[in-house]
Amino acid sequence: MTGARRGPGRPPRAEAAEGPDARTRILEAARAEFAERGYDKTSVRGIAKAAGVDPALVHHYFGTKDEVFAAAIEVSFEPELIVPAVLGESTEGIGERLARYFLSVWENPATRAPLLAVIRSALTHEAAAKVLRGFVLRRVLERVAADLDVPDPKFRAELAASHMIGIAILRYVVRVEPLASATPDEIVATVAPTLQRYLTEA
Amino acid sequence: MTGARRGPGRPPRAEAAEGPDARTRILEAARAEFAERGYDKTSVRGIAKAAGVDPALVHHYFGTKDEVFAAAIEVSFEPELIVPAVLGESTEGIGERLARYFLSVWENPATRAPLLAVIRSALTHEAAAKVLRGFVLRRVLERVAADLDVPDPKFRAELAASHMIGIAILRYVVRVEPLASATPDEIVATVAPTLQRYLTEA
């Protein structure tokens, strides 16, 4: 991509540090740092070090620590891809699609760790709660709510989200039985009608 | 109560430290310490100091730190009183009673703080999660499940609990709108049918 700007003698390291991949590496490092250390102990400097870039580059791409945090969450959720896929072409089956998608994200350890870090951080640091409230929930839930034909769609979308978050906490963190050992299918079968009602029934 | 054992010249301080009130004071101190400092930073020594008793008395009444933690949670929930009241004489209206009770506990700042401390602790310390799993959820949810006439009653009780925990997190901690500003009645009206279905329908 930027190869055309580079003379034949320039070391490839310059591109690795500044090229299009640096942004991705910063995000991956941020996810890992937030997941491992929590919101409070993660710093832009630490993220930059883990990504092998200058802290100024982190600021250049993302701004403040809060904005890196929001971007690291969004890259886990991928709302741009997921929201349309879950909403689908009609609201028929939306409860089941939402429950399945949510469980699939949590069943995968690679995506579970950063999500858990987000919830932990939001519960222990007001700054992280504010990021979750402002950047993420608003962006994701407003997109979902915009497509719903129910009274008070944001309220309904939040109730659906609350259920899935609570299930995640009891199943993956507290690990109560039998919820922790239930199959995703068993959970979906019981929960999907609830989400369907919240998102579609007046 | 123990006055009969005491000679007329004994100082009342001895009773204050060892009498029936000491147990209550230890529990109150434990609630406050866990709520304020979190699970990790709370010690039996610190609880004893806040209650004005010897640490040995804390061990005498409750055992380990985990057992004090469990007792401090139970005194917030009062499952002995609440479970029968929520279950009532029939399952009719059980969803609404459960939603109303749960919200009333969270709406009250005095009971909200220790509950929040429990959830925070469980999310950040495996030892606290184990206490929540073993002592509390098992004791409360098993009592509820024992009275239910549905397939897999514990699974159903856990799904109901998960929804209420998720609502508490989004409403009182993350404070997403409009859920944070909704009235308890608005939440109960939408959520009660879900709980009713989980706890009563095959």
mmCIF file of C-alpha atoms in Angstrom, chain A:
data_model
loop_
_atom_site.group_PDB
_atom_site.id
_atom_site.type_symbol
_atom_site.label_atom_id
_atom_site.label_comp_id
_atom_site.label_asym_id
_atom_site.label_seq_id
_atom_site.Cartn_x
_atom_site.Cartn_y
_atom_site.Cartn_z
ATOM 1 C CA MET A 1 0.000 0.000 0.000
ATOM 2 C CA THR A 2 2.553 2.571 1.081
ATOM 3 C CA GLY A 3 5.313 0.677 -0.728
ATOM 4 C CA ALA A 4 5.235 3.125 -3.637
ATOM 5 C CA ARG A 5 6.365 5.928 -1.329
ATOM 6 C CA ARG A 6 9.342 3.926 -0.163
ATOM 7 C CA GLY A 7 12.738 3.908 -1.772
ATOM 8 C CA PRO A 8 14.248 0.454 -2.407
ATOM 9 C CA GLY A 9 16.808 0.921 0.382
ATOM 10 C CA ARG A 10 14.351 1.867 3.174
ATOM 11 C CA PRO A 11 14.019 -0.758 5.911
ATOM 12 C CA PRO A 12 10.607 -2.483 6.080
ATOM 13 C CA ARG A 13 10.552 -1.794 9.822
ATOM 14 C CA ALA A 14 9.383 1.772 9.142
ATOM 15 C CA GLU A 15 6.284 0.411 7.449
ATOM 16 C CA ALA A 16 5.652 -2.135 10.175
ATOM 17 C CA ALA A 17 5.654 0.647 12.737
ATOM 18 C CA GLU A 18 3.633 3.215 10.822
ATOM 19 C CA GLY A 19 1.776 1.402 8.054
ATOM 20 C CA PRO A 20 -1.799 0.181 8.017
ATOM 21 C CA ASP A 21 -0.926 -2.820 10.200
ATOM 22 C CA ALA A 22 0.134 -0.675 13.150
ATOM 23 C CA ARG A 23 -3.478 0.274 13.888
ATOM 24 C CA THR A 24 -4.491 -3.385 14.037
ATOM 25 C CA ARG A 25 -1.524 -4.267 16.209
ATOM 26 C CA ILE A 26 -2.350 -1.438 18.609
ATOM 27 C CA LEU A 27 -5.941 -2.671 18.888
ATOM 28 C CA GLU A 28 -4.824 -6.245 19.515
ATOM 29 C CA ALA A 29 -2.355 -5.053 22.146
ATOM 30 C CA ALA A 30 -5.047 -2.878 23.762
ATOM 31 C CA ARG A 31 -7.478 -5.821 23.928
ATOM 32 C CA ALA A 32 -4.828 -7.988 25.544
ATOM 33 C CA GLU A 33 -3.680 -5.291 27.975
ATOM 34 C CA PHE A 34 -7.190 -4.351 29.105
ATOM 35 C CA ALA A 35 -8.142 -8.021 29.430
ATOM 36 C CA GLU A 36 -5.045 -8.913 31.410
ATOM 37 C CA ARG A 37 -4.525 -5.841 33.584
ATOM 38 C CA GLY A 38 -7.981 -4.304 33.784
ATOM 39 C CA TYR A 39 -8.934 -0.751 32.931
ATOM 40 C CA ASP A 40 -7.135 0.947 35.778
ATOM 41 C CA LYS A 41 -3.693 -0.563 35.303
ATOM 42 C CA THR A 42 -3.629 -0.297 31.519
ATOM 43 C CA SER A 43 -1.800 2.700 30.066
ATOM 44 C CA VAL A 44 -1.349 4.097 26.562
ATOM 45 C CA ARG A 45 2.379 3.677 27.145
ATOM 46 C CA GLY A 46 1.908 -0.019 28.022
ATOM 47 C CA ILE A 47 -0.265 -0.602 24.962
ATOM 48 C CA ALA A 48 2.294 1.116 22.740
ATOM 49 C CA LYS A 49 5.089 -1.011 24.162
ATOM 50 C CA ALA A 50 3.117 -4.243 23.638
ATOM 51 C CA ALA A 51 2.349 -3.213 20.055
ATOM 52 C CA GLY A 52 5.938 -2.181 19.378
ATOM 53 C CA VAL A 53 5.044 1.399 18.450
ATOM 54 C CA ASP A 54 5.586 4.869 19.845
ATOM 55 C CA PRO A 55 2.910 6.044 22.329
ATOM 56 C CA ALA A 56 2.363 9.058 20.050
ATOM 57 C CA LEU A 57 1.102 6.683 17.361
ATOM 58 C CA VAL A 58 -1.526 5.292 19.752
ATOM 59 C CA HIS A 59 -2.683 8.848 20.433
ATOM 60 C CA HIS A 60 -2.596 9.600 16.727
ATOM 61 C CA TYR A 61 -4.878 6.695 15.819
ATOM 62 C CA PHE A 62 -7.195 6.622 18.821
ATOM 63 C CA GLY A 63 -6.805 9.679 21.055
ATOM 64 C CA THR A 64 -7.166 9.120 24.791
ATOM 65 C CA LYS A 65 -7.020 5.901 26.788
ATOM 66 C CA ASP A 66 -10.841 5.924 26.965
ATOM 67 C CA GLU A 67 -11.020 6.053 23.190
ATOM 68 C CA VAL A 68 -8.563 3.164 22.836
ATOM 69 C CA PHE A 69 -10.727 1.252 25.318
ATOM 70 C CA ALA A 70 -13.859 1.938 23.268
ATOM 71 C CA ALA A 71 -12.127 0.905 20.032
ATOM 72 C CA ALA A 72 -10.820 -2.289 21.657
ATOM 73 C CA ILE A 73 -14.362 -3.174 22.736
ATOM 74 C CA GLU A 74 -15.834 -2.395 19.349
ATOM 75 C CA VAL A 75 -13.326 -4.619 17.588
ATOM 76 C CA SER A 76 -14.538 -7.476 19.841
ATOM 77 C CA PHE A 77 -18.213 -6.823 19.149
ATOM 78 C CA GLU A 78 -17.861 -5.776 15.494
ATOM 79 C CA PRO A 79 -21.218 -3.979 15.612
ATOM 80 C CA GLU A 80 -20.933 -2.891 11.971
ATOM 81 C CA LEU A 81 -20.978 -6.505 10.852
ATOM 82 C CA ILE A 82 -23.071 -8.054 13.559
ATOM 83 C CA VAL A 83 -25.998 -5.734 14.058
ATOM 84 C CA PRO A 84 -27.274 -6.179 10.475
ATOM 85 C CA ALA A 85 -26.669 -9.959 10.653
ATOM 86 C CA VAL A 86 -28.624 -10.304 13.895
ATOM 87 C CA LEU A 87 -31.424 -8.028 12.796
ATOM 88 C CA GLY A 88 -31.657 -9.917 9.494
ATOM 89 C CA GLU A 89 -34.272 -9.217 6.866
ATOM 90 C CA SER A 90 -37.252 -9.510 9.172
ATOM 91 C CA THR A 91 -37.855 -9.609 12.904
ATOM 92 C CA GLU A 92 -38.903 -13.269 12.642
ATOM 93 C CA GLY A 93 -36.375 -15.300 14.600
ATOM 94 C CA ILE A 94 -34.540 -12.211 15.864
ATOM 95 C CA GLY A 95 -34.633 -13.485 19.469
ATOM 96 C CA GLU A 96 -32.954 -16.731 18.509
ATOM 97 C CA ARG A 97 -30.347 -15.051 16.272
ATOM 98 C CA LEU A 98 -29.457 -12.593 19.040
ATOM 99 C CA ALA A 99 -29.156 -15.303 21.707
ATOM 100 C CA ARG A 100 -27.042 -17.500 19.409
ATOM 101 C CA TYR A 101 -24.734 -14.688 18.390
ATOM 102 C CA PHE A 102 -24.224 -13.542 21.959
ATOM 103 C CA LEU A 103 -23.464 -17.043 23.231
ATOM 104 C CA SER A 104 -21.080 -17.715 20.326
ATOM 105 C CA VAL A 105 -19.030 -14.648 21.286
ATOM 106 C CA TRP A 106 -18.868 -15.797 24.920
ATOM 107 C CA GLU A 107 -18.197 -19.458 24.115
ATOM 108 C CA ASN A 108 -15.029 -18.441 22.269
ATOM 109 C CA PRO A 109 -12.249 -17.838 24.826
ATOM 110 C CA ALA A 110 -10.515 -15.374 22.474
ATOM 111 C CA THR A 111 -13.518 -13.038 22.486
ATOM 112 C CA ARG A 112 -14.653 -13.901 26.014
ATOM 113 C CA ALA A 113 -11.559 -12.466 27.719
ATOM 114 C CA PRO A 114 -11.872 -8.899 26.399
ATOM 115 C CA LEU A 115 -15.636 -8.826 27.028
ATOM 116 C CA LEU A 116 -15.095 -9.978 30.567
ATOM 117 C CA ALA A 117 -12.477 -7.276 30.978
ATOM 118 C CA VAL A 118 -14.995 -4.698 29.788
ATOM 119 C CA ILE A 119 -17.632 -5.788 32.281
ATOM 120 C CA ARG A 120 -15.127 -6.024 35.130
ATOM 121 C CA SER A 121 -13.731 -2.603 34.288
ATOM 122 C CA ALA A 122 -17.181 -1.016 34.025
ATOM 123 C CA LEU A 123 -18.122 -2.431 37.432
ATOM 124 C CA THR A 124 -15.017 -1.159 39.152
ATOM 125 C CA HIS A 125 -14.209 2.129 37.399
ATOM 126 C CA GLU A 126 -16.643 4.882 36.608
ATOM 127 C CA ALA A 127 -14.446 6.004 33.686
ATOM 128 C CA ALA A 128 -14.839 2.575 32.082
ATOM 129 C CA ALA A 129 -18.580 2.514 32.816
ATOM 130 C CA LYS A 130 -18.857 5.862 31.076
ATOM 131 C CA VAL A 131 -17.089 4.501 28.006
ATOM 132 C CA LEU A 132 -19.358 1.465 27.922
ATOM 133 C CA ARG A 133 -22.417 3.704 28.336
ATOM 134 C CA GLY A 134 -21.395 6.393 25.893
ATOM 135 C CA PHE A 135 -19.480 4.777 23.089
ATOM 136 C CA VAL A 136 -20.547 1.196 22.965
ATOM 137 C CA LEU A 137 -24.041 0.632 24.288
ATOM 138 C CA ARG A 138 -25.280 3.786 22.610
ATOM 139 C CA ARG A 139 -23.737 2.866 19.300
ATOM 140 C CA VAL A 140 -24.794 -0.790 19.343
ATOM 141 C CA LEU A 141 -28.179 -0.526 21.020
ATOM 142 C CA GLU A 142 -29.232 2.566 19.080
ATOM 143 C CA ARG A 143 -28.572 0.712 15.855
ATOM 144 C CA VAL A 144 -30.650 -2.220 17.029
ATOM 145 C CA ALA A 145 -33.390 0.022 18.403
ATOM 146 C CA ALA A 146 -33.611 2.003 15.162
ATOM 147 C CA ASP A 147 -34.848 -1.112 13.356
ATOM 148 C CA LEU A 148 -37.429 -2.164 15.946
ATOM 149 C CA ASP A 149 -41.141 -1.527 15.691
ATOM 150 C CA VAL A 150 -42.035 -1.592 19.400
ATOM 151 C CA PRO A 151 -42.874 1.113 21.950
ATOM 152 C CA ASP A 152 -39.690 2.496 23.565
ATOM 153 C CA PRO A 153 -37.286 0.425 21.420
ATOM 154 C CA LYS A 154 -34.131 1.488 23.307
ATOM 155 C CA PHE A 155 -35.642 0.363 26.606
ATOM 156 C CA ARG A 156 -36.544 -2.977 25.021
ATOM 157 C CA ALA A 157 -33.071 -3.384 23.495
ATOM 158 C CA GLU A 158 -31.513 -2.637 26.892
ATOM 159 C CA LEU A 159 -33.681 -5.230 28.631
ATOM 160 C CA ALA A 160 -32.621 -7.811 26.036
ATOM 161 C CA ALA A 161 -28.978 -6.826 26.553
ATOM 162 C CA SER A 162 -29.355 -6.977 30.340
ATOM 163 C CA HIS A 163 -30.554 -10.577 30.142
ATOM 164 C CA MET A 164 -27.636 -11.667 27.986
ATOM 165 C CA ILE A 165 -25.121 -9.856 30.223
ATOM 166 C CA GLY A 166 -26.609 -11.478 33.329
ATOM 167 C CA ILE A 167 -26.451 -14.920 31.712
ATOM 168 C CA ALA A 168 -22.805 -14.311 30.811
ATOM 169 C CA ILE A 169 -21.977 -13.387 34.405
ATOM 170 C CA LEU A 170 -23.738 -16.371 36.012
ATOM 171 C CA ARG A 171 -22.581 -18.860 33.351
ATOM 172 C CA TYR A 172 -18.985 -17.837 32.639
ATOM 173 C CA VAL A 173 -17.884 -15.930 35.743
ATOM 174 C CA VAL A 174 -19.829 -17.195 38.759
ATOM 175 C CA ARG A 175 -20.396 -20.551 36.996
ATOM 176 C CA VAL A 176 -23.579 -21.619 38.753
ATOM 177 C CA GLU A 177 -24.868 -25.056 37.874
ATOM 178 C CA PRO A 178 -26.763 -26.192 35.866
ATOM 179 C CA LEU A 179 -26.481 -22.950 33.837
ATOM 180 C CA ALA A 180 -22.699 -23.267 33.473
ATOM 181 C CA SER A 181 -22.932 -26.755 31.947
ATOM 182 C CA ALA A 182 -26.065 -26.243 29.857
ATOM 183 C CA THR A 183 -25.542 -26.378 26.099
ATOM 184 C CA PRO A 184 -25.971 -23.175 24.077
ATOM 185 C CA ASP A 185 -29.016 -24.841 22.476
ATOM 186 C CA GLU A 186 -30.689 -25.349 25.841
ATOM 187 C CA ILE A 187 -30.146 -21.720 26.787
ATOM 188 C CA VAL A 188 -31.283 -20.428 23.395
ATOM 189 C CA ALA A 189 -34.466 -22.530 23.538
ATOM 190 C CA THR A 190 -35.552 -20.907 26.810
ATOM 191 C CA VAL A 191 -34.217 -17.375 26.325
ATOM 192 C CA ALA A 192 -35.004 -16.724 22.642
ATOM 193 C CA PRO A 193 -38.774 -16.284 23.243
ATOM 194 C CA THR A 194 -37.983 -13.617 25.862
ATOM 195 C CA LEU A 195 -35.759 -11.648 23.496
ATOM 196 C CA GLN A 196 -38.276 -12.121 20.696
ATOM 197 C CA ARG A 197 -41.020 -10.648 22.883
ATOM 198 C CA TYR A 198 -38.898 -7.671 24.001
ATOM 199 C CA LEU A 199 -37.817 -6.821 20.466
ATOM 200 C CA THR A 200 -41.052 -7.396 18.580
ATOM 201 C CA GLU A 201 -44.204 -7.351 20.722
ATOM 202 C CA ALA A 202 -45.988 -4.132 21.588
#
